[in-house]
Short mmCIF file of C-alpha atoms in Angstrom, two decimals:
data_model
loop_
_atom_site.label_atom_id
_atom_site.label_comp_id
_atom_site.label_asym_id
_atom_site.label_seq_id
_atom_site.Cartn_x
_atom_site.Cartn_y
_atom_site.Cartn_z
CA PRO A 12 33.91 -24.64 -30.34
CA ASP A 13 30.73 -26.72 -30.81
CA VAL A 14 30.14 -27.08 -27.04
CA ILE A 15 27.94 -24.59 -25.21
CA ILE A 16 28.49 -24.40 -21.47
CA GLU A 17 25.55 -23.31 -19.33
CA ALA A 18 26.47 -22.00 -15.88
CA GLN A 19 23.85 -21.41 -13.21
CA PHE A 20 24.49 -18.39 -10.98
CA ASP A 21 23.19 -18.98 -7.48
CA ASP A 22 23.60 -17.47 -4.03
CA ASN A 23 26.89 -19.26 -3.44
CA ASP A 24 28.33 -17.65 -6.56
CA ALA A 25 27.14 -14.28 -5.35
CA GLU A 26 28.97 -14.78 -2.05
CA HIS A 27 32.27 -15.83 -3.66
CA GLY A 28 32.10 -13.20 -6.38
CA GLN A 29 32.84 -13.21 -10.09
CA ASP A 30 36.26 -14.92 -9.62
CA HIS A 31 34.57 -18.02 -8.26
CA LEU A 32 32.25 -18.17 -11.28
CA GLN A 33 35.19 -17.76 -13.66
CA ASP A 34 37.10 -20.60 -11.97
CA THR A 35 34.07 -22.86 -12.23
CA LEU A 36 33.76 -22.20 -15.96
CA THR A 37 37.49 -22.82 -16.47
CA ASP A 38 37.29 -26.18 -14.69
CA ASP A 39 34.31 -27.21 -16.81
CA ILE A 40 36.13 -26.31 -20.02
CA LYS A 41 39.22 -28.32 -18.97
CA LYS A 42 37.06 -31.30 -18.09
CA LEU A 43 35.30 -31.23 -21.45
CA SER A 44 38.63 -30.90 -23.27
CA LEU A 45 40.09 -33.93 -21.44
CA ASP A 46 36.99 -36.01 -22.12
CA ALA A 47 37.15 -35.14 -25.80
CA GLY A 48 40.86 -36.03 -25.94
CA GLU A 49 40.35 -39.41 -24.26
CA LYS A 50 37.55 -40.30 -26.64
CA GLY A 51 39.79 -39.42 -29.58
CA LYS A 52 42.63 -41.65 -28.29
CA ALA A 53 40.26 -44.54 -27.64
CA ALA A 54 39.07 -44.38 -31.22
CA GLY A 55 42.63 -44.11 -32.55
CA VAL A 56 41.97 -40.78 -34.16
CA THR A 57 44.98 -38.51 -34.63
CA GLY A 58 43.11 -35.71 -36.29
CA VAL A 59 39.50 -34.73 -36.87
CA HIS A 60 38.59 -33.56 -40.35
CA ARG A 61 35.16 -32.04 -40.78
CA THR A 62 33.52 -31.72 -44.14
CA LYS A 63 30.57 -29.66 -45.18
CA GLN A 64 28.42 -32.79 -45.41
CA ASP A 65 29.00 -33.96 -41.80
CA ASP A 66 28.41 -30.56 -40.20
CA GLY A 67 25.79 -30.82 -37.46
CA PRO A 68 22.55 -28.81 -37.40
CA LYS A 69 22.92 -25.07 -37.05
CA VAL A 70 22.02 -24.04 -33.51
CA ASN A 71 21.07 -20.56 -34.68
CA ASP A 72 18.02 -22.01 -36.45
CA PRO A 73 15.22 -21.83 -33.86
CA ARG A 74 13.26 -24.57 -35.63
CA LEU A 75 15.93 -27.12 -34.70
CA LEU A 76 16.05 -26.24 -31.00
CA PRO A 77 14.06 -28.09 -28.31
CA ASP A 78 10.98 -26.33 -26.98
CA GLU A 79 12.52 -25.75 -23.53
CA PHE A 80 15.18 -23.48 -25.10
CA LEU A 81 12.71 -21.26 -26.93
CA GLN A 82 11.37 -17.98 -25.59
CA ARG A 83 7.68 -17.64 -26.32
CA THR A 84 6.66 -14.27 -27.77
CA ALA A 85 3.23 -12.81 -28.41
CA LYS A 86 1.44 -9.66 -29.48
CA VAL A 87 -1.58 -8.03 -27.85
CA VAL A 88 -4.31 -7.73 -30.47
CA TYR A 89 -7.33 -6.67 -28.42
CA ILE A 90 -8.23 -5.53 -24.89
CA LEU A 91 -11.16 -7.69 -23.84
CA GLU A 92 -11.92 -5.94 -20.54
CA LYS A 93 -10.39 -2.84 -18.96
CA LYS A 94 -9.72 -3.78 -15.35
CA HIS A 95 -7.56 -0.80 -14.42
CA SER A 96 -9.21 2.51 -13.64
CA ARG A 97 -6.78 4.31 -16.00
CA ALA A 98 -6.22 6.82 -13.18
CA ALA A 99 -2.82 7.37 -11.60
CA THR A 100 -1.15 9.61 -9.04
CA GLY A 101 1.99 11.46 -10.05
CA PHE A 102 3.79 14.68 -10.86
CA ILE A 103 3.82 17.04 -13.84
CA LYS A 104 6.87 18.64 -15.42
CA LEU A 105 7.76 20.50 -18.59
CA LEU A 106 9.00 18.60 -21.63
CA ALA A 107 12.75 18.49 -22.17
CA ASP A 108 12.69 19.79 -25.76
CA ARG A 109 11.66 23.42 -25.43
CA ASN A 110 11.88 24.02 -29.19
CA SER A 111 9.34 21.38 -30.17
CA GLU A 112 5.71 22.07 -31.03
CA LEU A 113 4.67 19.55 -28.40
CA PHE A 114 6.29 21.69 -25.69
CA LYS A 115 3.77 24.47 -26.41
CA ARG A 116 0.80 22.14 -26.05
CA CYS A 117 1.61 19.42 -23.53
CA ALA A 118 3.34 18.64 -20.27
CA MET A 119 4.70 15.32 -19.05
CA PHE A 120 2.91 13.41 -16.29
CA SER A 121 5.14 10.94 -14.40
CA PRO A 122 3.14 8.41 -12.31
CA VAL A 123 4.34 7.34 -8.90
CA ASP A 124 3.50 3.75 -9.82
CA HIS A 125 6.17 2.75 -12.34
CA ARG A 126 3.87 0.11 -13.83
CA VAL A 127 1.83 2.95 -15.35
CA PRO A 128 3.32 4.65 -18.43
CA ARG A 129 4.20 8.31 -18.59
CA VAL A 130 1.47 10.47 -20.08
CA TYR A 131 1.21 13.60 -22.20
CA VAL A 132 -1.31 16.00 -20.62
CA PRO A 133 -2.57 19.27 -22.16
CA LEU A 134 -1.11 22.47 -20.72
CA ALA A 135 -4.69 23.72 -20.50
CA ASP A 136 -5.29 21.18 -17.71
CA CYS A 137 -2.25 22.40 -15.75
CA PRO A 138 -2.27 25.33 -13.31
CA PRO A 139 -2.08 28.77 -15.02
CA ASP A 140 1.43 29.57 -13.74
CA PHE A 141 2.87 26.10 -14.31
CA VAL A 142 4.84 27.09 -17.43
CA THR A 143 6.45 30.11 -15.77
CA LYS A 144 6.99 28.49 -12.34
CA PRO A 145 7.26 24.71 -12.86
CA GLU A 146 9.48 24.28 -9.80
CA GLY A 147 6.57 25.29 -7.57
CA TYR A 148 4.73 22.12 -8.59
CA SER A 149 7.61 19.65 -8.42
CA GLN A 150 6.25 18.13 -5.17
CA MET A 151 2.55 18.59 -5.93
CA LEU A 152 0.53 15.42 -6.49
CA PHE A 153 -1.98 15.26 -9.35
CA ILE A 154 -4.48 12.70 -10.56
CA CYS A 155 -4.29 11.91 -14.27
CA ARG A 156 -6.56 9.64 -16.27
CA ILE A 157 -5.29 7.95 -19.46
CA VAL A 158 -7.68 8.45 -22.37
CA ASP A 159 -5.68 7.20 -25.37
CA TRP A 160 -2.38 5.71 -26.49
CA LYS A 161 -1.57 5.99 -30.18
CA GLU A 162 0.47 3.26 -31.85
CA ASP A 163 3.12 5.69 -33.12
CA SER A 164 3.66 7.40 -29.73
CA ASN A 165 6.00 6.37 -26.94
CA PHE A 166 3.72 7.91 -24.32
CA ALA A 167 0.02 7.75 -23.59
CA SER A 168 -2.34 10.73 -23.72
CA GLY A 169 -4.40 11.78 -20.73
CA GLN A 170 -6.16 14.50 -18.80
CA LEU A 171 -5.43 15.96 -15.38
CA CYS A 172 -8.42 15.37 -13.14
CA LYS A 173 -7.47 17.35 -10.05
CA SER A 174 -4.67 18.52 -7.79
CA LEU A 175 -4.39 16.45 -4.62
CA GLY A 176 -1.91 18.49 -2.61
CA GLN A 177 1.61 18.16 -1.30
CA ALA A 178 3.32 14.80 -1.68
CA GLY A 179 4.08 12.98 1.56
CA GLU A 180 0.96 14.15 3.40
CA ILE A 181 -1.59 11.58 4.48
CA GLU A 182 -4.74 13.13 2.97
CA PRO A 183 -3.44 13.59 -0.63
CA GLU A 184 -1.72 10.21 -0.65
CA SER A 185 -4.83 8.41 0.63
CA GLU A 186 -7.13 10.16 -1.83
CA GLY A 187 -4.79 9.27 -4.69
CA ILE A 188 -4.80 5.57 -3.76
CA LEU A 189 -8.60 5.50 -3.54
CA MET A 190 -8.98 7.14 -6.95
CA GLU A 191 -6.46 4.81 -8.57
CA TYR A 192 -8.46 1.78 -7.45
CA GLY A 193 -11.81 3.30 -8.37
CA VAL A 194 -13.13 3.53 -4.79
CA ASP A 195 -16.03 5.96 -4.42
CA PHE A 196 -15.28 8.07 -1.36
CA SER A 197 -17.75 10.88 -2.04
CA ASP A 198 -20.30 12.00 0.56
CA PHE A 199 -23.33 9.81 1.11
CA SER A 200 -26.50 10.92 -0.64
CA PRO A 201 -29.56 12.12 1.34
CA GLU A 202 -31.38 8.89 0.43
CA VAL A 203 -28.67 6.85 2.13
CA LEU A 204 -28.61 9.07 5.21
CA GLU A 205 -32.40 8.74 5.59
CA CYS A 206 -31.94 5.01 6.19
CA LEU A 207 -30.06 5.74 9.41
CA PRO A 208 -31.84 6.26 12.75
CA GLN A 209 -33.05 9.83 13.04
CA ASN A 210 -33.72 9.94 16.77
CA LEU A 211 -30.33 10.58 18.33
CA PRO A 212 -28.65 9.44 20.46
CA TRP A 213 -29.44 5.96 19.18
CA VAL A 214 -29.02 2.92 21.44
CA ILE A 215 -29.47 -0.81 20.89
CA SER A 216 -32.83 -1.93 22.27
CA PRO A 217 -32.95 -4.68 24.94
CA GLY A 218 -34.91 -6.87 22.52
CA GLU A 219 -32.13 -6.77 19.94
CA LEU A 220 -29.48 -7.49 22.58
CA ALA A 221 -31.43 -10.53 23.74
CA LYS A 222 -31.47 -12.23 20.33
CA ARG A 223 -28.01 -11.18 19.08
CA ARG A 224 -24.50 -12.24 19.97
CA ASP A 225 -22.56 -9.35 21.52
CA LEU A 226 -19.15 -9.05 19.84
CA ARG A 227 -18.21 -5.67 21.29
#
């Protein structure tokens, strides 16, 4: 009873199934039992009597375990730098509890990326007919930005930024990815466009071709 057997489950075990793993454990237990019996005979011991004084250390006390058997735990105390854009692509749906006060104020935003938590969004940010016809928006992609996450809440709080369009289409999916990663894909400003050649069609001058390496 004082022996803990550790079995490693690898690919070979997966191929032979659970029966193979059970047989391996049984063989290990028999081997340990035989070794213990032989040691007892060699010492001339007919019976083992344990007293309270010779009990070994309690393995359920983590302070007595080696470091390699301990699972390190920690607690986040401060966010030093926000690397994520806090924007996510996903779908909106009504809350399950229709009798709650929260149902009258918020909807649930479910991100496509499962690494991002689900978010409460105000119904005021949702389309006007969302409450009466939620099924019409079941495949509509939205962009939501997380603004807060209270300690006593299971879900974050956010705001719907815009409706992208139907899920599965290239344009909405691409726009959602760009917004999630904070890529500015808006139109170029007039100042930027003025830096481009104005006399069209523009061609590379022979002087530039002479001093540059042509990689076309």
